mmCIF file with all atom_site columns, C-alpha atoms in Angstrom:
data_model
loop_
_atom_site.group_PDB
_atom_site.id
_atom_site.type_symbol
_atom_site.label_atom_id
_atom_site.label_alt_id
_atom_site.label_comp_id
_atom_site.label_asym_id
_atom_site.label_entity_id
_atom_site.label_seq_id
_atom_site.pdbx_PDB_ins_code
_atom_site.Cartn_x
_atom_site.Cartn_y
_atom_site.Cartn_z
_atom_site.occupancy
_atom_site.B_iso_or_equiv
_atom_site.pdbx_formal_charge
_atom_site.auth_seq_id
_atom_site.auth_comp_id
_atom_site.auth_asym_id
_atom_site.auth_atom_id
_atom_site.pdbx_PDB_model_num
ATOM 1   C CA . MET S 1 1   ? -56.771 -3.229  1.426   1.00 0.00 ? 1   MET S CA 1
ATOM 2   C CA . SER S 1 2   ? -53.224 -2.725  1.898   1.00 0.00 ? 2   SER S CA 1
ATOM 3   C CA . ARG S 1 3   ? -50.700 -4.213  0.174   1.00 0.00 ? 3   ARG S CA 1
ATOM 4   C CA . GLU S 1 4   ? -47.755 -5.845  1.693   1.00 0.00 ? 4   GLU S CA 1
ATOM 5   C CA . PRO S 1 5   ? -44.209 -4.685  -0.043  1.00 0.00 ? 5   PRO S CA 1
ATOM 6   C CA . THR S 1 6   ? -42.284 -7.268  -1.566  1.00 0.00 ? 6   THR S CA 1
ATOM 7   C CA . PRO S 1 7   ? -38.834 -8.076  -0.439  1.00 0.00 ? 7   PRO S CA 1
ATOM 8   C CA . PRO S 1 8   ? -35.685 -6.664  -2.477  1.00 0.00 ? 8   PRO S CA 1
ATOM 9   C CA . THR S 1 9   ? -34.280 -8.862  -4.970  1.00 0.00 ? 9   THR S CA 1
ATOM 10  C CA . SER S 1 10  ? -30.780 -9.300  -5.533  1.00 0.00 ? 10  SER S CA 1
ATOM 11  C CA . GLY S 1 11  ? -30.499 -7.030  -8.374  1.00 0.00 ? 11  GLY S CA 1
ATOM 12  C CA . ASP S 1 12  ? -31.578 -4.063  -6.354  1.00 0.00 ? 12  ASP S CA 1
ATOM 13  C CA . ALA S 1 13  ? -30.058 -2.243  -3.518  1.00 0.00 ? 13  ALA S CA 1
ATOM 14  C CA . ALA S 1 14  ? -28.061 -5.299  -2.520  1.00 0.00 ? 14  ALA S CA 1
ATOM 15  C CA . ALA S 1 15  ? -26.290 -5.345  -5.992  1.00 0.00 ? 15  ALA S CA 1
ATOM 16  C CA . ALA S 1 16  ? -25.596 -1.736  -6.354  1.00 0.00 ? 16  ALA S CA 1
ATOM 17  C CA . LEU S 1 17  ? -24.069 -1.738  -2.943  1.00 0.00 ? 17  LEU S CA 1
ATOM 18  C CA . PRO S 1 18  ? -20.688 -2.738  -4.084  1.00 0.00 ? 18  PRO S CA 1
ATOM 19  C CA . TRP S 1 19  ? -20.513 0.051   -6.860  1.00 0.00 ? 19  TRP S CA 1
ATOM 20  C CA . ALA S 1 20  ? -21.559 2.648   -3.784  1.00 0.00 ? 20  ALA S CA 1
ATOM 21  C CA . ARG S 1 21  ? -18.311 1.379   -2.380  1.00 0.00 ? 21  ARG S CA 1
ATOM 22  C CA . VAL S 1 22  ? -16.015 1.471   -5.382  1.00 0.00 ? 22  VAL S CA 1
ATOM 23  C CA . LEU S 1 23  ? -17.182 5.368   -6.178  1.00 0.00 ? 23  LEU S CA 1
ATOM 24  C CA . VAL S 1 24  ? -16.889 6.161   -2.147  1.00 0.00 ? 24  VAL S CA 1
ATOM 25  C CA . PHE S 1 25  ? -13.310 4.391   -2.691  1.00 0.00 ? 25  PHE S CA 1
ATOM 26  C CA . ALA S 1 26  ? -12.541 6.146   -5.669  1.00 0.00 ? 26  ALA S CA 1
ATOM 27  C CA . ALA S 1 27  ? -13.745 9.630   -4.320  1.00 0.00 ? 27  ALA S CA 1
ATOM 28  C CA . LEU S 1 28  ? -12.012 9.310   -1.038  1.00 0.00 ? 28  LEU S CA 1
ATOM 29  C CA . PHE S 1 29  ? -8.630  8.190   -2.336  1.00 0.00 ? 29  PHE S CA 1
ATOM 30  C CA . ALA S 1 30  ? -8.496  11.456  -4.978  1.00 0.00 ? 30  ALA S CA 1
ATOM 31  C CA . ALA S 1 31  ? -9.659  13.678  -2.180  1.00 0.00 ? 31  ALA S CA 1
ATOM 32  C CA . LEU S 1 32  ? -6.818  12.221  0.162   1.00 0.00 ? 32  LEU S CA 1
ATOM 33  C CA . GLN S 1 33  ? -4.196  12.604  -2.892  1.00 0.00 ? 33  GLN S CA 1
ATOM 34  C CA . ALA S 1 34  ? -5.535  16.300  -3.413  1.00 0.00 ? 34  ALA S CA 1
ATOM 35  C CA . LEU S 1 35  ? -5.004  17.484  0.534   1.00 0.00 ? 35  LEU S CA 1
ATOM 36  C CA . TRP S 1 36  ? -1.706  15.627  0.279   1.00 0.00 ? 36  TRP S CA 1
ATOM 37  C CA . THR S 1 37  ? -0.718  17.499  -2.626  1.00 0.00 ? 37  THR S CA 1
ATOM 38  C CA . ALA S 1 38  ? -1.931  20.798  -1.591  1.00 0.00 ? 38  ALA S CA 1
ATOM 39  C CA . GLY S 1 39  ? 0.118   20.206  1.710   1.00 0.00 ? 39  GLY S CA 1
ATOM 40  C CA . GLU S 1 40  ? 3.320   19.660  0.103   1.00 0.00 ? 40  GLU S CA 1
ATOM 41  C CA . ASP S 1 41  ? 6.262   20.715  2.559   1.00 0.00 ? 41  ASP S CA 1
ATOM 42  C CA . GLY S 1 42  ? 3.587   20.992  5.288   1.00 0.00 ? 42  GLY S CA 1
ATOM 43  C CA . VAL S 1 43  ? 4.263   19.811  8.765   1.00 0.00 ? 43  VAL S CA 1
ATOM 44  C CA . LEU S 1 44  ? 2.729   16.406  7.942   1.00 0.00 ? 44  LEU S CA 1
ATOM 45  C CA . TRP S 1 45  ? 4.397   16.187  4.857   1.00 0.00 ? 45  TRP S CA 1
ATOM 46  C CA . ARG S 1 46  ? 7.912   16.807  6.742   1.00 0.00 ? 46  ARG S CA 1
ATOM 47  C CA . LEU S 1 47  ? 6.955   14.181  9.176   1.00 0.00 ? 47  LEU S CA 1
ATOM 48  C CA . TRP S 1 48  ? 6.240   11.511  6.948   1.00 0.00 ? 48  TRP S CA 1
ATOM 49  C CA . VAL S 1 49  ? 8.648   12.035  4.462   1.00 0.00 ? 49  VAL S CA 1
ATOM 50  C CA . GLU S 1 50  ? 11.769  13.271  6.128   1.00 0.00 ? 50  GLU S CA 1
ATOM 51  C CA . ILE S 1 51  ? 11.158  12.056  9.689   1.00 0.00 ? 51  ILE S CA 1
ATOM 52  C CA . LEU S 1 52  ? 9.513   8.816   9.238   1.00 0.00 ? 52  LEU S CA 1
ATOM 53  C CA . ASN S 1 53  ? 10.828  7.827   5.911   1.00 0.00 ? 53  ASN S CA 1
ATOM 54  C CA . VAL S 1 54  ? 13.873  8.960   5.103   1.00 0.00 ? 54  VAL S CA 1
ATOM 55  C CA . ASP S 1 55  ? 15.293  9.440   8.663   1.00 0.00 ? 55  ASP S CA 1
ATOM 56  C CA . VAL S 1 56  ? 14.793  5.556   9.499   1.00 0.00 ? 56  VAL S CA 1
ATOM 57  C CA . ALA S 1 57  ? 15.452  4.659   5.723   1.00 0.00 ? 57  ALA S CA 1
ATOM 58  C CA . THR S 1 58  ? 18.923  6.422   6.068   1.00 0.00 ? 58  THR S CA 1
ATOM 59  C CA . ALA S 1 59  ? 19.214  4.297   9.645   1.00 0.00 ? 59  ALA S CA 1
ATOM 60  C CA . VAL S 1 60  ? 18.371  0.904   8.082   1.00 0.00 ? 60  VAL S CA 1
ATOM 61  C CA . ILE S 1 61  ? 20.805  1.761   5.135   1.00 0.00 ? 61  ILE S CA 1
ATOM 62  C CA . SER S 1 62  ? 23.725  2.475   7.656   1.00 0.00 ? 62  SER S CA 1
ATOM 63  C CA . GLN S 1 63  ? 22.604  -1.073  9.798   1.00 0.00 ? 63  GLN S CA 1
ATOM 64  C CA . PHE S 1 64  ? 23.356  -2.844  6.424   1.00 0.00 ? 64  PHE S CA 1
ATOM 65  C CA . ALA S 1 65  ? 26.233  -0.577  4.978   1.00 0.00 ? 65  ALA S CA 1
ATOM 66  C CA . PRO S 1 66  ? 27.645  1.462   7.904   1.00 0.00 ? 66  PRO S CA 1
ATOM 67  C CA . ASP S 1 67  ? 30.838  2.256   5.632   1.00 0.00 ? 67  ASP S CA 1
ATOM 68  C CA . LEU S 1 68  ? 29.197  4.204   3.427   1.00 0.00 ? 68  LEU S CA 1
ATOM 69  C CA . GLY S 1 69  ? 28.579  7.238   5.362   1.00 0.00 ? 69  GLY S CA 1
ATOM 70  C CA . VAL S 1 70  ? 25.201  7.976   4.473   1.00 0.00 ? 70  VAL S CA 1
ATOM 71  C CA . HIS S 1 71  ? 22.831  10.744  5.983   1.00 0.00 ? 71  HIS S CA 1
ATOM 72  C CA . ALA S 1 72  ? 19.620  12.295  5.958   1.00 0.00 ? 72  ALA S CA 1
ATOM 73  C CA . ASP S 1 73  ? 19.190  15.497  4.443   1.00 0.00 ? 73  ASP S CA 1
ATOM 74  C CA . GLY S 1 74  ? 15.829  17.149  4.923   1.00 0.00 ? 74  GLY S CA 1
ATOM 75  C CA . SER S 1 75  ? 14.122  14.177  2.008   1.00 0.00 ? 75  SER S CA 1
ATOM 76  C CA . ARG S 1 76  ? 17.816  13.354  0.920   1.00 0.00 ? 76  ARG S CA 1
ATOM 77  C CA . ILE S 1 77  ? 19.346  10.520  1.534   1.00 0.00 ? 77  ILE S CA 1
ATOM 78  C CA . ARG S 1 78  ? 22.975  11.597  0.484   1.00 0.00 ? 78  ARG S CA 1
ATOM 79  C CA . ALA S 1 79  ? 26.128  9.423   0.625   1.00 0.00 ? 79  ALA S CA 1
ATOM 80  C CA . PRO S 1 80  ? 29.352  10.004  -1.520  1.00 0.00 ? 80  PRO S CA 1
ATOM 81  C CA . GLY S 1 81  ? 28.526  8.200   -4.943  1.00 0.00 ? 81  GLY S CA 1
ATOM 82  C CA . GLY S 1 82  ? 25.226  8.764   -4.783  1.00 0.00 ? 82  GLY S CA 1
ATOM 83  C CA . GLY S 1 83  ? 21.896  9.125   -3.067  1.00 0.00 ? 83  GLY S CA 1
ATOM 84  C CA . LEU S 1 84  ? 18.138  9.365   -3.288  1.00 0.00 ? 84  LEU S CA 1
ATOM 85  C CA . ASN S 1 85  ? 15.741  12.157  -3.135  1.00 0.00 ? 85  ASN S CA 1
ATOM 86  C CA . VAL S 1 86  ? 12.163  11.142  -1.942  1.00 0.00 ? 86  VAL S CA 1
ATOM 87  C CA . LEU S 1 87  ? 9.518   13.310  -4.182  1.00 0.00 ? 87  LEU S CA 1
ATOM 88  C CA . GLN S 1 88  ? 5.954   13.906  -3.644  1.00 0.00 ? 88  GLN S CA 1
ATOM 89  C CA . GLY S 1 89  ? 4.567   10.469  -5.533  1.00 0.00 ? 89  GLY S CA 1
ATOM 90  C CA . CYS S 1 90  ? 7.483   8.693   -4.142  1.00 0.00 ? 90  CYS S CA 1
ATOM 91  C CA . ASP S 1 91  ? 6.859   9.170   -0.797  1.00 0.00 ? 91  ASP S CA 1
ATOM 92  C CA . GLY S 1 92  ? 4.413   6.215   -0.500  1.00 0.00 ? 92  GLY S CA 1
ATOM 93  C CA . ALA S 1 93  ? 1.983   8.571   0.338   1.00 0.00 ? 93  ALA S CA 1
ATOM 94  C CA . GLU S 1 94  ? -0.794  6.755   -1.842  1.00 0.00 ? 94  GLU S CA 1
ATOM 95  C CA . LEU S 1 95  ? -0.410  3.542   -0.094  1.00 0.00 ? 95  LEU S CA 1
ATOM 96  C CA . LEU S 1 96  ? -1.699  5.169   2.681   1.00 0.00 ? 96  LEU S CA 1
ATOM 97  C CA . TRP S 1 97  ? -4.712  6.869   0.876   1.00 0.00 ? 97  TRP S CA 1
ATOM 98  C CA . LEU S 1 98  ? -5.335  3.533   -0.864  1.00 0.00 ? 98  LEU S CA 1
ATOM 99  C CA . ILE S 1 99  ? -5.439  1.348   2.634   1.00 0.00 ? 99  ILE S CA 1
ATOM 100 C CA . THR S 1 100 ? -7.405  4.345   4.451   1.00 0.00 ? 100 THR S CA 1
ATOM 101 C CA . ALA S 1 101 ? -9.840  4.262   1.842   1.00 0.00 ? 101 ALA S CA 1
ATOM 102 C CA . ALA S 1 102 ? -10.323 0.774   1.597   1.00 0.00 ? 102 ALA S CA 1
ATOM 103 C CA . PHE S 1 103 ? -11.076 0.692   5.493   1.00 0.00 ? 103 PHE S CA 1
ATOM 104 C CA . VAL S 1 104 ? -13.526 3.236   5.042   1.00 0.00 ? 104 VAL S CA 1
ATOM 105 C CA . VAL S 1 105 ? -15.481 1.165   2.492   1.00 0.00 ? 105 VAL S CA 1
ATOM 106 C CA . ALA S 1 106 ? -14.821 -2.113  4.020   1.00 0.00 ? 106 ALA S CA 1
ATOM 107 C CA . PRO S 1 107 ? -17.792 -4.264  4.462   1.00 0.00 ? 107 PRO S CA 1
ATOM 108 C CA . VAL S 1 108 ? -16.486 -5.448  8.176   1.00 0.00 ? 108 VAL S CA 1
ATOM 109 C CA . PRO S 1 109 ? -17.318 -4.264  11.735  1.00 0.00 ? 109 PRO S CA 1
ATOM 110 C CA . TRP S 1 110 ? -16.043 -0.449  12.822  1.00 0.00 ? 110 TRP S CA 1
ATOM 111 C CA . LEU S 1 111 ? -13.296 -2.093  14.904  1.00 0.00 ? 111 LEU S CA 1
ATOM 112 C CA . TRP S 1 112 ? -12.085 -4.358  12.426  1.00 0.00 ? 112 TRP S CA 1
ATOM 113 C CA . ARG S 1 113 ? -11.674 -1.224  10.167  1.00 0.00 ? 113 ARG S CA 1
ATOM 114 C CA . LEU S 1 114 ? -9.860  0.789   12.708  1.00 0.00 ? 114 LEU S CA 1
ATOM 115 C CA . GLY S 1 115 ? -7.843  -2.138  13.803  1.00 0.00 ? 115 GLY S CA 1
ATOM 116 C CA . GLY S 1 116 ? -7.031  -3.393  9.997   1.00 0.00 ? 116 GLY S CA 1
ATOM 117 C CA . TRP S 1 117 ? -6.379  0.545   9.292   1.00 0.00 ? 117 TRP S CA 1
ATOM 118 C CA . LEU S 1 118 ? -3.806  0.976   11.962  1.00 0.00 ? 118 LEU S CA 1
ATOM 119 C CA . ALA S 1 119 ? -2.158  -2.157  11.498  1.00 0.00 ? 119 ALA S CA 1
ATOM 120 C CA . GLY S 1 120 ? -2.098  -0.913  7.895   1.00 0.00 ? 120 GLY S CA 1
ATOM 121 C CA . LEU S 1 121 ? -0.338  2.287   8.590   1.00 0.00 ? 121 LEU S CA 1
ATOM 122 C CA . LEU S 1 122 ? 2.505   0.476   10.119  1.00 0.00 ? 122 LEU S CA 1
ATOM 123 C CA . LEU S 1 123 ? 2.477   -2.226  7.001   1.00 0.00 ? 123 LEU S CA 1
ATOM 124 C CA . VAL S 1 124 ? 2.706   0.699   4.861   1.00 0.00 ? 124 VAL S CA 1
ATOM 125 C CA . TRP S 1 125 ? 5.392   2.790   6.509   1.00 0.00 ? 125 TRP S CA 1
ATOM 126 C CA . GLY S 1 126 ? 7.651   -0.670  6.789   1.00 0.00 ? 126 GLY S CA 1
ATOM 127 C CA . LEU S 1 127 ? 7.099   -1.497  2.842   1.00 0.00 ? 127 LEU S CA 1
ATOM 128 C CA . ASN S 1 128 ? 7.791   2.102   1.879   1.00 0.00 ? 128 ASN S CA 1
ATOM 129 C CA . VAL S 1 129 ? 11.191  2.503   4.236   1.00 0.00 ? 129 VAL S CA 1
ATOM 130 C CA . GLY S 1 130 ? 12.064  -0.906  2.728   1.00 0.00 ? 130 GLY S CA 1
ATOM 131 C CA . ARG S 1 131 ? 11.314  0.078   -0.740  1.00 0.00 ? 131 ARG S CA 1
ATOM 132 C CA . ILE S 1 132 ? 13.256  3.353   -0.215  1.00 0.00 ? 132 ILE S CA 1
ATOM 133 C CA . ALA S 1 133 ? 16.556  1.270   1.147   1.00 0.00 ? 133 ALA S CA 1
ATOM 134 C CA . ALA S 1 134 ? 16.151  -1.000  -1.797  1.00 0.00 ? 134 ALA S CA 1
ATOM 135 C CA . LEU S 1 135 ? 16.070  1.885   -4.327  1.00 0.00 ? 135 LEU S CA 1
ATOM 136 C CA . PHE S 1 136 ? 18.942  3.346   -2.419  1.00 0.00 ? 136 PHE S CA 1
ATOM 137 C CA . PHE S 1 137 ? 21.355  0.228   -2.562  1.00 0.00 ? 137 PHE S CA 1
ATOM 138 C CA . ALA S 1 138 ? 19.720  -0.289  -6.813  1.00 0.00 ? 138 ALA S CA 1
ATOM 139 C CA . TRP S 1 139 ? 20.646  3.165   -7.416  1.00 0.00 ? 139 TRP S CA 1
ATOM 140 C CA . ARG S 1 140 ? 24.311  2.630   -6.339  1.00 0.00 ? 140 ARG S CA 1
ATOM 141 C CA . SER S 1 141 ? 24.726  -0.550  -7.857  1.00 0.00 ? 141 SER S CA 1
ATOM 142 C CA . ASP S 1 142 ? 22.856  -0.344  -11.507 1.00 0.00 ? 142 ASP S CA 1
ATOM 143 C CA . PRO S 1 143 ? 20.474  2.776   -12.312 1.00 0.00 ? 143 PRO S CA 1
ATOM 144 C CA . GLN S 1 144 ? 18.918  0.711   -15.073 1.00 0.00 ? 144 GLN S CA 1
ATOM 145 C CA . TRP S 1 145 ? 17.774  -1.559  -12.345 1.00 0.00 ? 145 TRP S CA 1
ATOM 146 C CA . PHE S 1 146 ? 16.808  1.172   -10.385 1.00 0.00 ? 146 PHE S CA 1
ATOM 147 C CA . ASP S 1 147 ? 14.452  2.438   -13.059 1.00 0.00 ? 147 ASP S CA 1
ATOM 148 C CA . TRP S 1 148 ? 12.356  -0.950  -13.069 1.00 0.00 ? 148 TRP S CA 1
ATOM 149 C CA . LEU S 1 149 ? 12.587  -1.245  -9.595  1.00 0.00 ? 149 LEU S CA 1
ATOM 150 C CA . HIS S 1 150 ? 11.195  2.231   -9.168  1.00 0.00 ? 150 HIS S CA 1
ATOM 151 C CA . ASN S 1 151 ? 8.480   2.406   -11.978 1.00 0.00 ? 151 ASN S CA 1
ATOM 152 C CA . TYR S 1 152 ? 7.466   -1.097  -12.462 1.00 0.00 ? 152 TYR S CA 1
ATOM 153 C CA . ILE S 1 153 ? 8.307   -3.739  -9.849  1.00 0.00 ? 153 ILE S CA 1
ATOM 154 C CA . GLY S 1 154 ? 8.170   -1.552  -6.601  1.00 0.00 ? 154 GLY S CA 1
ATOM 155 C CA . PRO S 1 155 ? 4.653   -0.320  -7.002  1.00 0.00 ? 155 PRO S CA 1
ATOM 156 C CA . LEU S 1 156 ? 3.216   -3.347  -8.251  1.00 0.00 ? 156 LEU S CA 1
ATOM 157 C CA . VAL S 1 157 ? 4.608   -5.400  -5.340  1.00 0.00 ? 157 VAL S CA 1
ATOM 158 C CA . LEU S 1 158 ? 3.359   -3.115  -3.029  1.00 0.00 ? 158 LEU S CA 1
ATOM 159 C CA . ILE S 1 159 ? 0.075   -2.593  -4.415  1.00 0.00 ? 159 ILE S CA 1
ATOM 160 C CA . VAL S 1 160 ? -0.418  -6.470  -4.444  1.00 0.00 ? 160 VAL S CA 1
ATOM 161 C CA . LEU S 1 161 ? 0.673   -6.791  -0.817  1.00 0.00 ? 161 LEU S CA 1
ATOM 162 C CA . LEU S 1 162 ? -1.517  -4.174  0.563   1.00 0.00 ? 162 LEU S CA 1
ATOM 163 C CA . ALA S 1 163 ? -4.602  -5.848  -1.419  1.00 0.00 ? 163 ALA S CA 1
ATOM 164 C CA . LEU S 1 164 ? -3.553  -9.209  -0.046  1.00 0.00 ? 164 LEU S CA 1
ATOM 165 C CA . TYR S 1 165 ? -3.185  -7.369  3.282   1.00 0.00 ? 165 TYR S CA 1
ATOM 166 C CA . VAL S 1 166 ? -7.019  -5.872  3.260   1.00 0.00 ? 166 VAL S CA 1
ATOM 167 C CA . GLN S 1 167 ? -8.366  -9.194  2.179   1.00 0.00 ? 167 GLN S CA 1
ATOM 168 C CA . TRP S 1 168 ? -6.681  -11.415 4.977   1.00 0.00 ? 168 TRP S CA 1
ATOM 169 C CA . VAL S 1 169 ? -8.128  -8.733  7.606   1.00 0.00 ? 169 VAL S CA 1
ATOM 170 C CA . MET S 1 170 ? -11.690 -8.681  5.542   1.00 0.00 ? 170 MET S CA 1
ATOM 171 C CA . ALA S 1 171 ? -11.661 -12.769 5.230   1.00 0.00 ? 171 ALA S CA 1
ATOM 172 C CA . ARG S 1 172 ? -11.027 -12.823 9.172   1.00 0.00 ? 172 ARG S CA 1
ATOM 173 C CA . ALA S 1 173 ? -13.601 -10.170 10.728  1.00 0.00 ? 173 ALA S CA 1
ATOM 174 C CA . PRO S 1 174 ? -16.971 -11.280 11.328  1.00 0.00 ? 174 PRO S CA 1
ATOM 175 C CA . ARG S 1 175 ? -19.932 -10.399 9.236   1.00 0.00 ? 175 ARG S CA 1
ATOM 176 C CA . PRO S 1 176 ? -22.331 -7.565  10.135  1.00 0.00 ? 176 PRO S CA 1
ATOM 177 C CA . GLU S 1 177 ? -25.834 -8.823  10.054  1.00 0.00 ? 177 GLU S CA 1
ATOM 178 C CA . PRO S 1 178 ? -27.543 -8.186  7.168   1.00 0.00 ? 178 PRO S CA 1
ATOM 179 C CA . GLU S 1 179 ? -29.817 -5.187  7.517   1.00 0.00 ? 179 GLU S CA 1
ATOM 180 C CA . MET S 1 180 ? -33.865 -5.724  7.213   1.00 0.00 ? 180 MET S CA 1
ATOM 181 C CA . PRO S 1 181 ? -35.587 -3.057  4.747   1.00 0.00 ? 181 PRO S CA 1
ATOM 182 C CA . ILE S 1 182 ? -38.184 -1.083  6.716   1.00 0.00 ? 182 ILE S CA 1
ATOM 183 C CA . GLY S 1 183 ? -41.357 -2.682  7.411   1.00 0.00 ? 183 GLY S CA 1
ATOM 184 C CA . TYR S 1 184 ? -39.829 -6.094  7.539   1.00 0.00 ? 184 TYR S CA 1
ATOM 185 C CA . LEU S 1 185 ? -39.661 -6.141  11.333  1.00 0.00 ? 185 LEU S CA 1
#
């Protein structure tokens, strides 16, 4: 006589899965951040910080205030009267790692993960360029306001916007069919 396996209950593997996703998310985020820190001043760092962020933010600032004489100089935005230095930790890379880790563990089909991630990279880049430009103007007008924007308001707003974006993609993505345990075919 053989015994039939019992179907899993909601408290078994299905309940453990969200915790596994959280652990993978955290581990992946930490690994990406460690790799980024180790690669400071490397080719990818220079591409992200100097070209895609500082150069573009400088162009945005010049569009709004062409008379300031602003110019990019490596990781710095220079102008008479004061500028900014974009350091690691202020470069928006953490946002890239957050969105990457989020789409790796997202319970959606792979094409939705890839599309959401690629569009998310553009979103992160645009938000960070806007943040850098806003911080430039805040520093020049009120250094105390700059501190609030840089340390509290900016990071909170960016993380909330990214979380809303990820949730928006996940809410529109088709749900994969739940897998049946082996033996229940």
